[in-house]
PDB file of N, CA, C and O in Angstrom:
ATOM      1  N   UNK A   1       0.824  -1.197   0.000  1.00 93.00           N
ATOM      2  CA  UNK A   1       0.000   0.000   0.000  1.00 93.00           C
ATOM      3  C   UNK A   1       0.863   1.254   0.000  1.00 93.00           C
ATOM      4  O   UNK A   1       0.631   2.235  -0.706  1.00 93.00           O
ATOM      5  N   UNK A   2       1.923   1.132   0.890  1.00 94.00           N
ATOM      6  CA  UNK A   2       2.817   2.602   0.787  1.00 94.00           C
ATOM      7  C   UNK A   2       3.100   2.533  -0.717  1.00 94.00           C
ATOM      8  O   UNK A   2       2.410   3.108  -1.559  1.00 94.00           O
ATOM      9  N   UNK A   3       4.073   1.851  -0.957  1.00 96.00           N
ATOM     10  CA  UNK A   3       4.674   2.005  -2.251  1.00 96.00           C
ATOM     11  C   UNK A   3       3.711   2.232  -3.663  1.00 96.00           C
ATOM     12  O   UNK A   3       4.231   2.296  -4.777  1.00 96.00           O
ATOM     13  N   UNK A   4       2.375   2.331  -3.465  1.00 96.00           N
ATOM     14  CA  UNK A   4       1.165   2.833  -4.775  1.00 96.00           C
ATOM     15  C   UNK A   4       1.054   3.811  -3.902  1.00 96.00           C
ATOM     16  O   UNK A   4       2.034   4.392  -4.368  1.00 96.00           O
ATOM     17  N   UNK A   5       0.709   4.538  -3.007  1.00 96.00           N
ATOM     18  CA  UNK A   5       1.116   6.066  -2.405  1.00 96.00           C
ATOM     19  C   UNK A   5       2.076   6.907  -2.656  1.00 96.00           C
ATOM     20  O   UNK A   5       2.039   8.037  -3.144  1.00 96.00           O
ATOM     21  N   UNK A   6       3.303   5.994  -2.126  1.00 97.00           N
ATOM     22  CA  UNK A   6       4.469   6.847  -3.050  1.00 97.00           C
ATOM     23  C   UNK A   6       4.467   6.738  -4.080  1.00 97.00           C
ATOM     24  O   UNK A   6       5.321   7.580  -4.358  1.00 97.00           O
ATOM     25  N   UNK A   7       3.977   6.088  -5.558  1.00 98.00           N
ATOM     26  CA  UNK A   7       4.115   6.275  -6.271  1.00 98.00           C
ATOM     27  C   UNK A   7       3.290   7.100  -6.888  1.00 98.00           C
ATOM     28  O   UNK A   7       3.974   7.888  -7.542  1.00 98.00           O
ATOM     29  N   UNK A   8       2.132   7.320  -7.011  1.00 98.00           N
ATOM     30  CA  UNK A   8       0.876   7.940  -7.014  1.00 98.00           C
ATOM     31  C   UNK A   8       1.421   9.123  -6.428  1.00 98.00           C
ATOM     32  O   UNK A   8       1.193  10.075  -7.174  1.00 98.00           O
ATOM     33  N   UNK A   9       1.912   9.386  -5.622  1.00 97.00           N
ATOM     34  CA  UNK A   9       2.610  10.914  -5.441  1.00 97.00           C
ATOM     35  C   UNK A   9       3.389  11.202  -6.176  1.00 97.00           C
ATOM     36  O   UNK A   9       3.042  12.232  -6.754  1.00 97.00           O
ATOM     37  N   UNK A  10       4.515  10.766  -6.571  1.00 98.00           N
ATOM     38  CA  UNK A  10       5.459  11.092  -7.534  1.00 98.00           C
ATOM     39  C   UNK A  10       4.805  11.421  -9.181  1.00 98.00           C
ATOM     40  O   UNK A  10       5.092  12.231 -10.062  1.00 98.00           O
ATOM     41  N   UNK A  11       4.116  10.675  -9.081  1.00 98.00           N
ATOM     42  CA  UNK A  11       2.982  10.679 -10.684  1.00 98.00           C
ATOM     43  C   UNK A  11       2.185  12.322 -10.763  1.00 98.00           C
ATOM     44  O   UNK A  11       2.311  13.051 -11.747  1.00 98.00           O
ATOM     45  N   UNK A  12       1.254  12.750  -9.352  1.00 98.00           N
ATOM     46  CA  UNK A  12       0.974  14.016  -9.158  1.00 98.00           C
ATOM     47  C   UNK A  12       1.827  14.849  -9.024  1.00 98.00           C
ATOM     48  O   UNK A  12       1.784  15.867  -9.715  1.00 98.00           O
ATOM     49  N   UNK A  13       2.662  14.679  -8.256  1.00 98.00           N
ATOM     50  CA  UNK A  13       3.840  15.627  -8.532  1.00 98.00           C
ATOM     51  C   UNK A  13       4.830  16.030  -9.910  1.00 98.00           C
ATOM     52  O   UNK A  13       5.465  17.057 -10.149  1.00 98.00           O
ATOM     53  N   UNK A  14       4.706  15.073 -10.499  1.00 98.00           N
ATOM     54  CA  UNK A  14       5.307  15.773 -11.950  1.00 98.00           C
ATOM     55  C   UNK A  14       4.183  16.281 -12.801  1.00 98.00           C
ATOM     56  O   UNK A  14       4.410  17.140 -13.653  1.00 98.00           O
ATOM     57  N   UNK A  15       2.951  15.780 -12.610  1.00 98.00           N
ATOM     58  CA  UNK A  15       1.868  16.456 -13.268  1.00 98.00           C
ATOM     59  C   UNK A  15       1.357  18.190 -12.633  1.00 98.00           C
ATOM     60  O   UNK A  15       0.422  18.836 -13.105  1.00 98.00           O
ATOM     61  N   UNK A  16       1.961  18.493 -11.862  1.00 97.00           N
ATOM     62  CA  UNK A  16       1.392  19.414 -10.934  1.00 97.00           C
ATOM     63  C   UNK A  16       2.516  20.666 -11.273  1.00 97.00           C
ATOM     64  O   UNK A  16       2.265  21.867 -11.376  1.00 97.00           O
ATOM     65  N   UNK A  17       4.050  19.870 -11.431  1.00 97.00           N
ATOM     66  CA  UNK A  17       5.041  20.954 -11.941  1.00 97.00           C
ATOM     67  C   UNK A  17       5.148  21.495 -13.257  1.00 97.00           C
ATOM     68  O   UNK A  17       5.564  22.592 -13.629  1.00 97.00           O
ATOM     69  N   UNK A  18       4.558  20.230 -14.084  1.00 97.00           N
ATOM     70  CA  UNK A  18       3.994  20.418 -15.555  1.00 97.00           C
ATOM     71  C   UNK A  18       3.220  21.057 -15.757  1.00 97.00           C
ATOM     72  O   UNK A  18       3.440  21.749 -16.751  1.00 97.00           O
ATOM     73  N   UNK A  19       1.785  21.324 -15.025  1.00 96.00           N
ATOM     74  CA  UNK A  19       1.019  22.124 -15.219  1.00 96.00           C
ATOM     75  C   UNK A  19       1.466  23.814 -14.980  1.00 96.00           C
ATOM     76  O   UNK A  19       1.564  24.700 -15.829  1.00 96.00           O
ATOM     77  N   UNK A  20       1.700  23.877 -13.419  1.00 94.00           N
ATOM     78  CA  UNK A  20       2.101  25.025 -13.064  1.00 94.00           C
ATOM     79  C   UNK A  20       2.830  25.602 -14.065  1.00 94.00           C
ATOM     80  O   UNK A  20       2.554  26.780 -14.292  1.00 94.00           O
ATOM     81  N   UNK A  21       4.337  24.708 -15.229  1.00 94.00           N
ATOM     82  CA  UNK A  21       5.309  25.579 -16.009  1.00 94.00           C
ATOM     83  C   UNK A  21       4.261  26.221 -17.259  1.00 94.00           C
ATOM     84  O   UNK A  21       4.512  27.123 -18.059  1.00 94.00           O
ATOM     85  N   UNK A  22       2.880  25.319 -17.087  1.00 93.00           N
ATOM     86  CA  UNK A  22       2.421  25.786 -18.773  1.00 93.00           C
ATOM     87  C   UNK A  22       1.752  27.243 -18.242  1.00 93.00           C
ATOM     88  O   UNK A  22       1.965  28.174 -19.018  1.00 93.00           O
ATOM     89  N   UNK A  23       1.220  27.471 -17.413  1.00 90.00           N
ATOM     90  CA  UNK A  23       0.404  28.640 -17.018  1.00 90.00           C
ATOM     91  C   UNK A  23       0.989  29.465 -17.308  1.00 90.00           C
ATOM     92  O   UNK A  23       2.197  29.296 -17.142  1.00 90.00           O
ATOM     93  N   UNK A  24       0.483  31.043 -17.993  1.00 80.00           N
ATOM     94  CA  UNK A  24       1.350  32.003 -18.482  1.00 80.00           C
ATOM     95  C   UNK A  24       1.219  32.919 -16.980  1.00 80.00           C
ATOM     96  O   UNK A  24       0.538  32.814 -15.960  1.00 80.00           O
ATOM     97  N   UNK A  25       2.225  33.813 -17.454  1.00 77.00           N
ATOM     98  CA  UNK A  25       2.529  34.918 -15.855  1.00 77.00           C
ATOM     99  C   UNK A  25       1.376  35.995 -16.062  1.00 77.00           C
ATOM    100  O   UNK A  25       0.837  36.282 -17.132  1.00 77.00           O
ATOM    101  N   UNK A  26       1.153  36.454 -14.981  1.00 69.00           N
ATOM    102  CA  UNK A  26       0.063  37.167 -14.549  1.00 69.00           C
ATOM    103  C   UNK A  26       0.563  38.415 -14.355  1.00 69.00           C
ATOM    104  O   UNK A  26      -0.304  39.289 -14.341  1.00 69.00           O
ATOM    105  N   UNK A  27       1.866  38.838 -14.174  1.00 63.00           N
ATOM    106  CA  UNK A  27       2.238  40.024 -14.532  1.00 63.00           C
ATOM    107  C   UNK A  27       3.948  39.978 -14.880  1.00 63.00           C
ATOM    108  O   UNK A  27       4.666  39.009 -14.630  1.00 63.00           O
ATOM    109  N   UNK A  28       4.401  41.253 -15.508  1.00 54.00           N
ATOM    110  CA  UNK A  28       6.084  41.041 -15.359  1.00 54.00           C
ATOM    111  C   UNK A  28       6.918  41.741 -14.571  1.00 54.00           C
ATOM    112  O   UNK A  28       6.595  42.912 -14.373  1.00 54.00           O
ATOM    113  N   UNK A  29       7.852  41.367 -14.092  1.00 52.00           N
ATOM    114  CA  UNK A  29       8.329  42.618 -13.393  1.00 52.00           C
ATOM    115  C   UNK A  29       8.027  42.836 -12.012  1.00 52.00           C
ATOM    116  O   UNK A  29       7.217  42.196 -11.343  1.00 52.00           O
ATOM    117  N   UNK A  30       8.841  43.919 -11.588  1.00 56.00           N
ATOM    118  CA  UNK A  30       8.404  44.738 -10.221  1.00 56.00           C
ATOM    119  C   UNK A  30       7.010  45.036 -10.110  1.00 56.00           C
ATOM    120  O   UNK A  30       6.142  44.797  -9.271  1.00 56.00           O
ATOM    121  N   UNK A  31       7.063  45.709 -11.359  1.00 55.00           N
ATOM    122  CA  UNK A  31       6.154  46.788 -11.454  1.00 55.00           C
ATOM    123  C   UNK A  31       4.409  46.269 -11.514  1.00 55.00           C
ATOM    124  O   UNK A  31       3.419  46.914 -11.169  1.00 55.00           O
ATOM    125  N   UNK A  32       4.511  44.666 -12.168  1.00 54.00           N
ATOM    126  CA  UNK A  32       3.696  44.442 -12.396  1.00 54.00           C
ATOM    127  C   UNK A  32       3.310  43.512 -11.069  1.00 54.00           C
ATOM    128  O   UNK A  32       2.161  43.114 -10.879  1.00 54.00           O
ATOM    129  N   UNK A  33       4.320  43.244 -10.258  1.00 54.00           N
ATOM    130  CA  UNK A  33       3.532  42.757  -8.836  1.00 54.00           C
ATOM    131  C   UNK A  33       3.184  43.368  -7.977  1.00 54.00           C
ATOM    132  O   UNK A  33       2.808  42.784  -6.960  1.00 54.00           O
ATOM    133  N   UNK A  34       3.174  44.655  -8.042  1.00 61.00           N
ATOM    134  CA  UNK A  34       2.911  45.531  -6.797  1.00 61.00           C
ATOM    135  C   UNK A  34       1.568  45.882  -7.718  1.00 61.00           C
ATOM    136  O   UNK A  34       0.583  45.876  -6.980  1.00 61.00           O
ATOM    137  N   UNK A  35       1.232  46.174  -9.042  1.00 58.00           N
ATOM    138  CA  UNK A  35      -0.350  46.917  -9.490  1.00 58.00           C
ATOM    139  C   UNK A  35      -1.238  45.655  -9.720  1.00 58.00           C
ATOM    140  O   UNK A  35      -2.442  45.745  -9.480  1.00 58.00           O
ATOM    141  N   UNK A  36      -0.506  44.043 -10.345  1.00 55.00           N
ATOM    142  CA  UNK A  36      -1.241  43.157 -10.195  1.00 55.00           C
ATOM    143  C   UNK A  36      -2.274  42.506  -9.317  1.00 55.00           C
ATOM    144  O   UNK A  36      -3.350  42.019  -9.664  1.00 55.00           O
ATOM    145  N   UNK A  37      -1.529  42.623  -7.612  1.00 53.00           N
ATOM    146  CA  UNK A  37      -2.471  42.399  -6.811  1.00 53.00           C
ATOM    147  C   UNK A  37      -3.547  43.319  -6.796  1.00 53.00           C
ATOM    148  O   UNK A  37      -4.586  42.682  -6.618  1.00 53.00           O
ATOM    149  N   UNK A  38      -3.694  44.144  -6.868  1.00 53.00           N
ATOM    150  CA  UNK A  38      -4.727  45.172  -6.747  1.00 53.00           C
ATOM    151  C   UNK A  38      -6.218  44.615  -7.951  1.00 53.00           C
ATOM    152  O   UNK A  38      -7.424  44.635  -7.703  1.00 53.00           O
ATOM    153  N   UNK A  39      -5.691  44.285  -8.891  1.00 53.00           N
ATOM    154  CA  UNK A  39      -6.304  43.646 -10.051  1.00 53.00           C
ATOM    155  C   UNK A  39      -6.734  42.797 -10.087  1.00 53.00           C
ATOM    156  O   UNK A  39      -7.839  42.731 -10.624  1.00 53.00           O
ATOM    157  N   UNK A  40      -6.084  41.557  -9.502  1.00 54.00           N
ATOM    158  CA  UNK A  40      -6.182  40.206  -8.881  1.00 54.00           C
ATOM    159  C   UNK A  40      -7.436  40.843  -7.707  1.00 54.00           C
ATOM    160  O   UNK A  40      -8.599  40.519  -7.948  1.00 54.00           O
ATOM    161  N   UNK A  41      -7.288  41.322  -7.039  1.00 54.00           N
ATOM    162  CA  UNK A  41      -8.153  41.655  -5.562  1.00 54.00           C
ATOM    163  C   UNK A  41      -9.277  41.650  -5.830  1.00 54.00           C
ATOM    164  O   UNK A  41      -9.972  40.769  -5.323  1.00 54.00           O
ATOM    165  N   UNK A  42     -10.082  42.944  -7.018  1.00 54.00           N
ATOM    166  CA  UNK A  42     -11.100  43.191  -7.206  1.00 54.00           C
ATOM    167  C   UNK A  42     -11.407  42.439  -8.449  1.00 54.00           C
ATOM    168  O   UNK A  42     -12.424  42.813  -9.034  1.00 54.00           O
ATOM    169  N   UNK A  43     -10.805  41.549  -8.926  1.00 53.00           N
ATOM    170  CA  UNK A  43     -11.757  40.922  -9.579  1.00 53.00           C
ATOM    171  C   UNK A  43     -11.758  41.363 -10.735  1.00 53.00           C
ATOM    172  O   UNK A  43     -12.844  41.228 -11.299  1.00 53.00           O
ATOM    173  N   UNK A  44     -10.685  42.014 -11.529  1.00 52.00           N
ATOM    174  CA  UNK A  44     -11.379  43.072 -12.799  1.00 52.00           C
ATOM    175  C   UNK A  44     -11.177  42.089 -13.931  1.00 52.00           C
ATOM    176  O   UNK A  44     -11.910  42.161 -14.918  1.00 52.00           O
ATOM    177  N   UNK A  45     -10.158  41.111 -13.840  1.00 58.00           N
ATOM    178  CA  UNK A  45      -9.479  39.987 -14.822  1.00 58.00           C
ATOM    179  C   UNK A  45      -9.750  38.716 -14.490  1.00 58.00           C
ATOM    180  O   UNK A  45      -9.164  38.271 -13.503  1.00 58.00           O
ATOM    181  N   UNK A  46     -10.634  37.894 -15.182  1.00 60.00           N
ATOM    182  CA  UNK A  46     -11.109  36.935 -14.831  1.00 60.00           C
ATOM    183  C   UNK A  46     -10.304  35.986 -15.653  1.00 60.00           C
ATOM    184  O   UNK A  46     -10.003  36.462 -16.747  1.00 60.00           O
ATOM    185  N   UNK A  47      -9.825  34.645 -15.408  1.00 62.00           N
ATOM    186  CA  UNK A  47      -9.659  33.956 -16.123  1.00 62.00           C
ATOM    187  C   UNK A  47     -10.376  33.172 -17.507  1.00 62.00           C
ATOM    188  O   UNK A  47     -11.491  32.709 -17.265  1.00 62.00           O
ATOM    189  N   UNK A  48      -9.964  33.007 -18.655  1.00 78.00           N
ATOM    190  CA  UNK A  48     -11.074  32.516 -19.638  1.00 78.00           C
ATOM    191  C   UNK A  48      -9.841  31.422 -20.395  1.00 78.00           C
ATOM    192  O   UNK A  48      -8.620  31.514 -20.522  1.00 78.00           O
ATOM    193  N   UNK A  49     -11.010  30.223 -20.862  1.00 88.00           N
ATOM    194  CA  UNK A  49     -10.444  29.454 -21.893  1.00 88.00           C
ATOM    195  C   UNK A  49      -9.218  29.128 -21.202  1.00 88.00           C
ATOM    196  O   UNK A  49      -9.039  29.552 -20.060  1.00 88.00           O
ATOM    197  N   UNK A  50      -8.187  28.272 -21.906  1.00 90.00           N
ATOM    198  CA  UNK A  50      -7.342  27.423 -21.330  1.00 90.00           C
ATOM    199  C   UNK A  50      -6.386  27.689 -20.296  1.00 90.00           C
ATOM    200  O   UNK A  50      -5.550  26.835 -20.000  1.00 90.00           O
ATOM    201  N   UNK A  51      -6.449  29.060 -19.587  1.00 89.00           N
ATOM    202  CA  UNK A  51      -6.117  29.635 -18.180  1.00 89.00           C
ATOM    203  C   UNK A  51      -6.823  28.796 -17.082  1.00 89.00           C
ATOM    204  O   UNK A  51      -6.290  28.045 -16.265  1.00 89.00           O
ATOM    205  N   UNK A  52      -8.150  29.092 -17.243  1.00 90.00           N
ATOM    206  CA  UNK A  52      -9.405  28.739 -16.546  1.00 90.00           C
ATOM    207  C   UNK A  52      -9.229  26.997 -16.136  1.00 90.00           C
ATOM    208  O   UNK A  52      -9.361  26.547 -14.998  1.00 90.00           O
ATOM    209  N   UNK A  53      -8.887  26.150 -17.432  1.00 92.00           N
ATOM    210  CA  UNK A  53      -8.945  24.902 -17.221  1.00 92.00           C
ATOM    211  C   UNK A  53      -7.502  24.680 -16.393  1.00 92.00           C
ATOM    212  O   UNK A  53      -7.472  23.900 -15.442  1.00 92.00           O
ATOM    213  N   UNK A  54      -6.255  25.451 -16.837  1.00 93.00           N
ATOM    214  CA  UNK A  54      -4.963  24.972 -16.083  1.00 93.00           C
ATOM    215  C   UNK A  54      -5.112  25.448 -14.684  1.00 93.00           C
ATOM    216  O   UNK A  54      -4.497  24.739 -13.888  1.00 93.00           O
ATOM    217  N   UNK A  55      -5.753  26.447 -14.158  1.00 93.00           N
ATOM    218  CA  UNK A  55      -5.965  26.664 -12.957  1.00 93.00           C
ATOM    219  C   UNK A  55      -7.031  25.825 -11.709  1.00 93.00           C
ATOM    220  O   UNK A  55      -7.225  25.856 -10.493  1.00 93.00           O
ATOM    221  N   UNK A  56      -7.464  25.193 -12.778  1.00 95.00           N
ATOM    222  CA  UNK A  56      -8.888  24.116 -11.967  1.00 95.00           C
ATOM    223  C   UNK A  56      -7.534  22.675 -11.961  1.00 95.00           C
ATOM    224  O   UNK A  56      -6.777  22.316 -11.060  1.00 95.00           O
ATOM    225  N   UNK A  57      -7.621  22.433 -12.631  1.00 96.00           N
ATOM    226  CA  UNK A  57      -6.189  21.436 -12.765  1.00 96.00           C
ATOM    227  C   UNK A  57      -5.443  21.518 -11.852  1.00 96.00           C
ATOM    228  O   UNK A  57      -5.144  20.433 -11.354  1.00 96.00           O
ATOM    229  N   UNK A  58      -4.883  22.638 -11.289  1.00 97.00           N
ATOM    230  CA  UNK A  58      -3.571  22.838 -10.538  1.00 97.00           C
ATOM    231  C   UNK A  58      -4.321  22.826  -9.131  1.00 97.00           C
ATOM    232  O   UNK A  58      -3.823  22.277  -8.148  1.00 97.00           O
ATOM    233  N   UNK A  59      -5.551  23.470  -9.108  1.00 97.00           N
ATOM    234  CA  UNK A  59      -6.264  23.154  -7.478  1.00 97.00           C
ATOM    235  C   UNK A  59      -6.737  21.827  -7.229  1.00 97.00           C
ATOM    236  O   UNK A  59      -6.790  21.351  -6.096  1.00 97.00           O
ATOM    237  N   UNK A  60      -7.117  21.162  -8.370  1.00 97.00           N
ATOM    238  CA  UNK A  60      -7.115  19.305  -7.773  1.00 97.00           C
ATOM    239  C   UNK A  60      -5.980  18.815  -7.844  1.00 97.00           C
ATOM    240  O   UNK A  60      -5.972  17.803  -7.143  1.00 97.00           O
ATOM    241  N   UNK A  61      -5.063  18.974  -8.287  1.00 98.00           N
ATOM    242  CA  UNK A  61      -3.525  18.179  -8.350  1.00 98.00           C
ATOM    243  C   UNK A  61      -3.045  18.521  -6.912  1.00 98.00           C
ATOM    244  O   UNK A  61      -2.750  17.727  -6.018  1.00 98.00           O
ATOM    245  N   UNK A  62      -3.030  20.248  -6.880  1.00 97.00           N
ATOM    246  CA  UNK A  62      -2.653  20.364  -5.482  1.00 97.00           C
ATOM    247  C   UNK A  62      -3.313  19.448  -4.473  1.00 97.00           C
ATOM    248  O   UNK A  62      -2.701  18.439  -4.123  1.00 97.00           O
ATOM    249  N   UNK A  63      -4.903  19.802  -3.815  1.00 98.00           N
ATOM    250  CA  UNK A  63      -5.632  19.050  -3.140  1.00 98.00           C
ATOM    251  C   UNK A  63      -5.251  17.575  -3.161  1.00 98.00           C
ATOM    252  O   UNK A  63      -5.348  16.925  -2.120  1.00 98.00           O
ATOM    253  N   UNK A  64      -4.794  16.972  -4.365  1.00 98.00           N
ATOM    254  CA  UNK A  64      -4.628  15.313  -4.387  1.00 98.00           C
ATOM    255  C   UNK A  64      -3.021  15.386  -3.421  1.00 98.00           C
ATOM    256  O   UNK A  64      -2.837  14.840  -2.333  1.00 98.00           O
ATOM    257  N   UNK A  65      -2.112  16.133  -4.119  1.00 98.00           N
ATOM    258  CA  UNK A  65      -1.305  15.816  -3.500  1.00 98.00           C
ATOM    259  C   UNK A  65      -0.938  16.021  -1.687  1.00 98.00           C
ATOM    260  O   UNK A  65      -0.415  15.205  -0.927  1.00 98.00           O
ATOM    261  N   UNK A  66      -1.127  16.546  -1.580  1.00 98.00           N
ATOM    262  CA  UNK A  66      -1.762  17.169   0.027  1.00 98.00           C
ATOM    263  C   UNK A  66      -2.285  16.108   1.218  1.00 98.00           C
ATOM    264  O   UNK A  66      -2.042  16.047   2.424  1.00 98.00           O
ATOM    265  N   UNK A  67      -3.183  15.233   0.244  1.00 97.00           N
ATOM    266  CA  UNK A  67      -4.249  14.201   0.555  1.00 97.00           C
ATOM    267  C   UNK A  67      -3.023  13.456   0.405  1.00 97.00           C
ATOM    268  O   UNK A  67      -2.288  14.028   1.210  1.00 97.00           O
ATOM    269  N   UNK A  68      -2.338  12.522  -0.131  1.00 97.00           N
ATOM    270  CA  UNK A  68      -1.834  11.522  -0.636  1.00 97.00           C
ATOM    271  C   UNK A  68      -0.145  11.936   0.369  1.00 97.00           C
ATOM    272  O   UNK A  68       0.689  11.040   0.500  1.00 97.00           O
ATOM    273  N   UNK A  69       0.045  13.016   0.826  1.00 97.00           N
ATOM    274  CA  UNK A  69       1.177  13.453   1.672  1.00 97.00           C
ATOM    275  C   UNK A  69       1.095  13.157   2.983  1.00 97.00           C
ATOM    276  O   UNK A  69       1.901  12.809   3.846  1.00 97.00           O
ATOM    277  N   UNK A  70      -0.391  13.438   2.922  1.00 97.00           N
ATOM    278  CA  UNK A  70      -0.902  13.096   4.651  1.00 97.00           C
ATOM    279  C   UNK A  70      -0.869  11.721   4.911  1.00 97.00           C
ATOM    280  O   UNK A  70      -0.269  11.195   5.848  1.00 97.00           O
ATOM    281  N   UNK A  71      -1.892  10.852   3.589  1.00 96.00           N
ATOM    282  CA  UNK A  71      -2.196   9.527   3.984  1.00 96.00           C
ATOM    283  C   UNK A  71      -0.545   8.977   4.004  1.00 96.00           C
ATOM    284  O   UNK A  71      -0.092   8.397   4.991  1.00 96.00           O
ATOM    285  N   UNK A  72       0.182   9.218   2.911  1.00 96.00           N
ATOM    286  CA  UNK A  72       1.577   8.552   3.250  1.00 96.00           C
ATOM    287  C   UNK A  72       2.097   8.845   4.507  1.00 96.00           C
ATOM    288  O   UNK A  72       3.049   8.070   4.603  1.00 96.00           O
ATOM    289  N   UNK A  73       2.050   9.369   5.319  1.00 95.00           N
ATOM    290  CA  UNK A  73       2.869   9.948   6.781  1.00 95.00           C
ATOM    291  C   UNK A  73       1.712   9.482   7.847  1.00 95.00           C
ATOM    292  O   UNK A  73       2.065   9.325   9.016  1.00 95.00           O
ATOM    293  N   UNK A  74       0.318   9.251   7.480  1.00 94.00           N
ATOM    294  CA  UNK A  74      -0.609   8.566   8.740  1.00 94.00           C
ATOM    295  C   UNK A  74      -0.245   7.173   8.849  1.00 94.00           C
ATOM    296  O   UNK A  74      -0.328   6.598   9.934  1.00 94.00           O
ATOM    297  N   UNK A  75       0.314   6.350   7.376  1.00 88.00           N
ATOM    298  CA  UNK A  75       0.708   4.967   7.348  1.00 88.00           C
ATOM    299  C   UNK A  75       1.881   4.446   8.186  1.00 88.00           C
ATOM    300  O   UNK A  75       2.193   3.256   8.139  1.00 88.00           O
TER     301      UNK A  75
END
């Protein structure tokens, strides 16, 4: 049972670093992290189309892996 845990982690985990590299940046620069949050905050930029899907992706990969970190360390 550990060893399909650990492996099953290692499997999410390269899927999770893969995803994260495809996502494009949300701002560049200094400049663009200090006015981005503000933008990000209220909501003015919503995600659409294949942003939207890599970001739903990256919150269940995360959540799985999380889950699958714990159950390996409760075993």
């Amino acid at each position: 049972m550990h060893a399909i845990l650990v492996t099953l982690l290692i499997i999410v985990s390269i899927a999770l670093i893969a995803i994260v590299l495809l996502q494009s940046g949300k701002s560049a620069g200094l400049s663009g992290a200090i006015s981005g949050g503000a933008e990000q905050l209220f909501g003015k930029q919503k995600a659409r189309g294949i942003d939207l899907v890599l970001h739903r992706i990256t919150i269940a990969l995360s959540v799985l892996f999380f889950v699958l970190t714990i159950a390996i360390v409760a075993i």
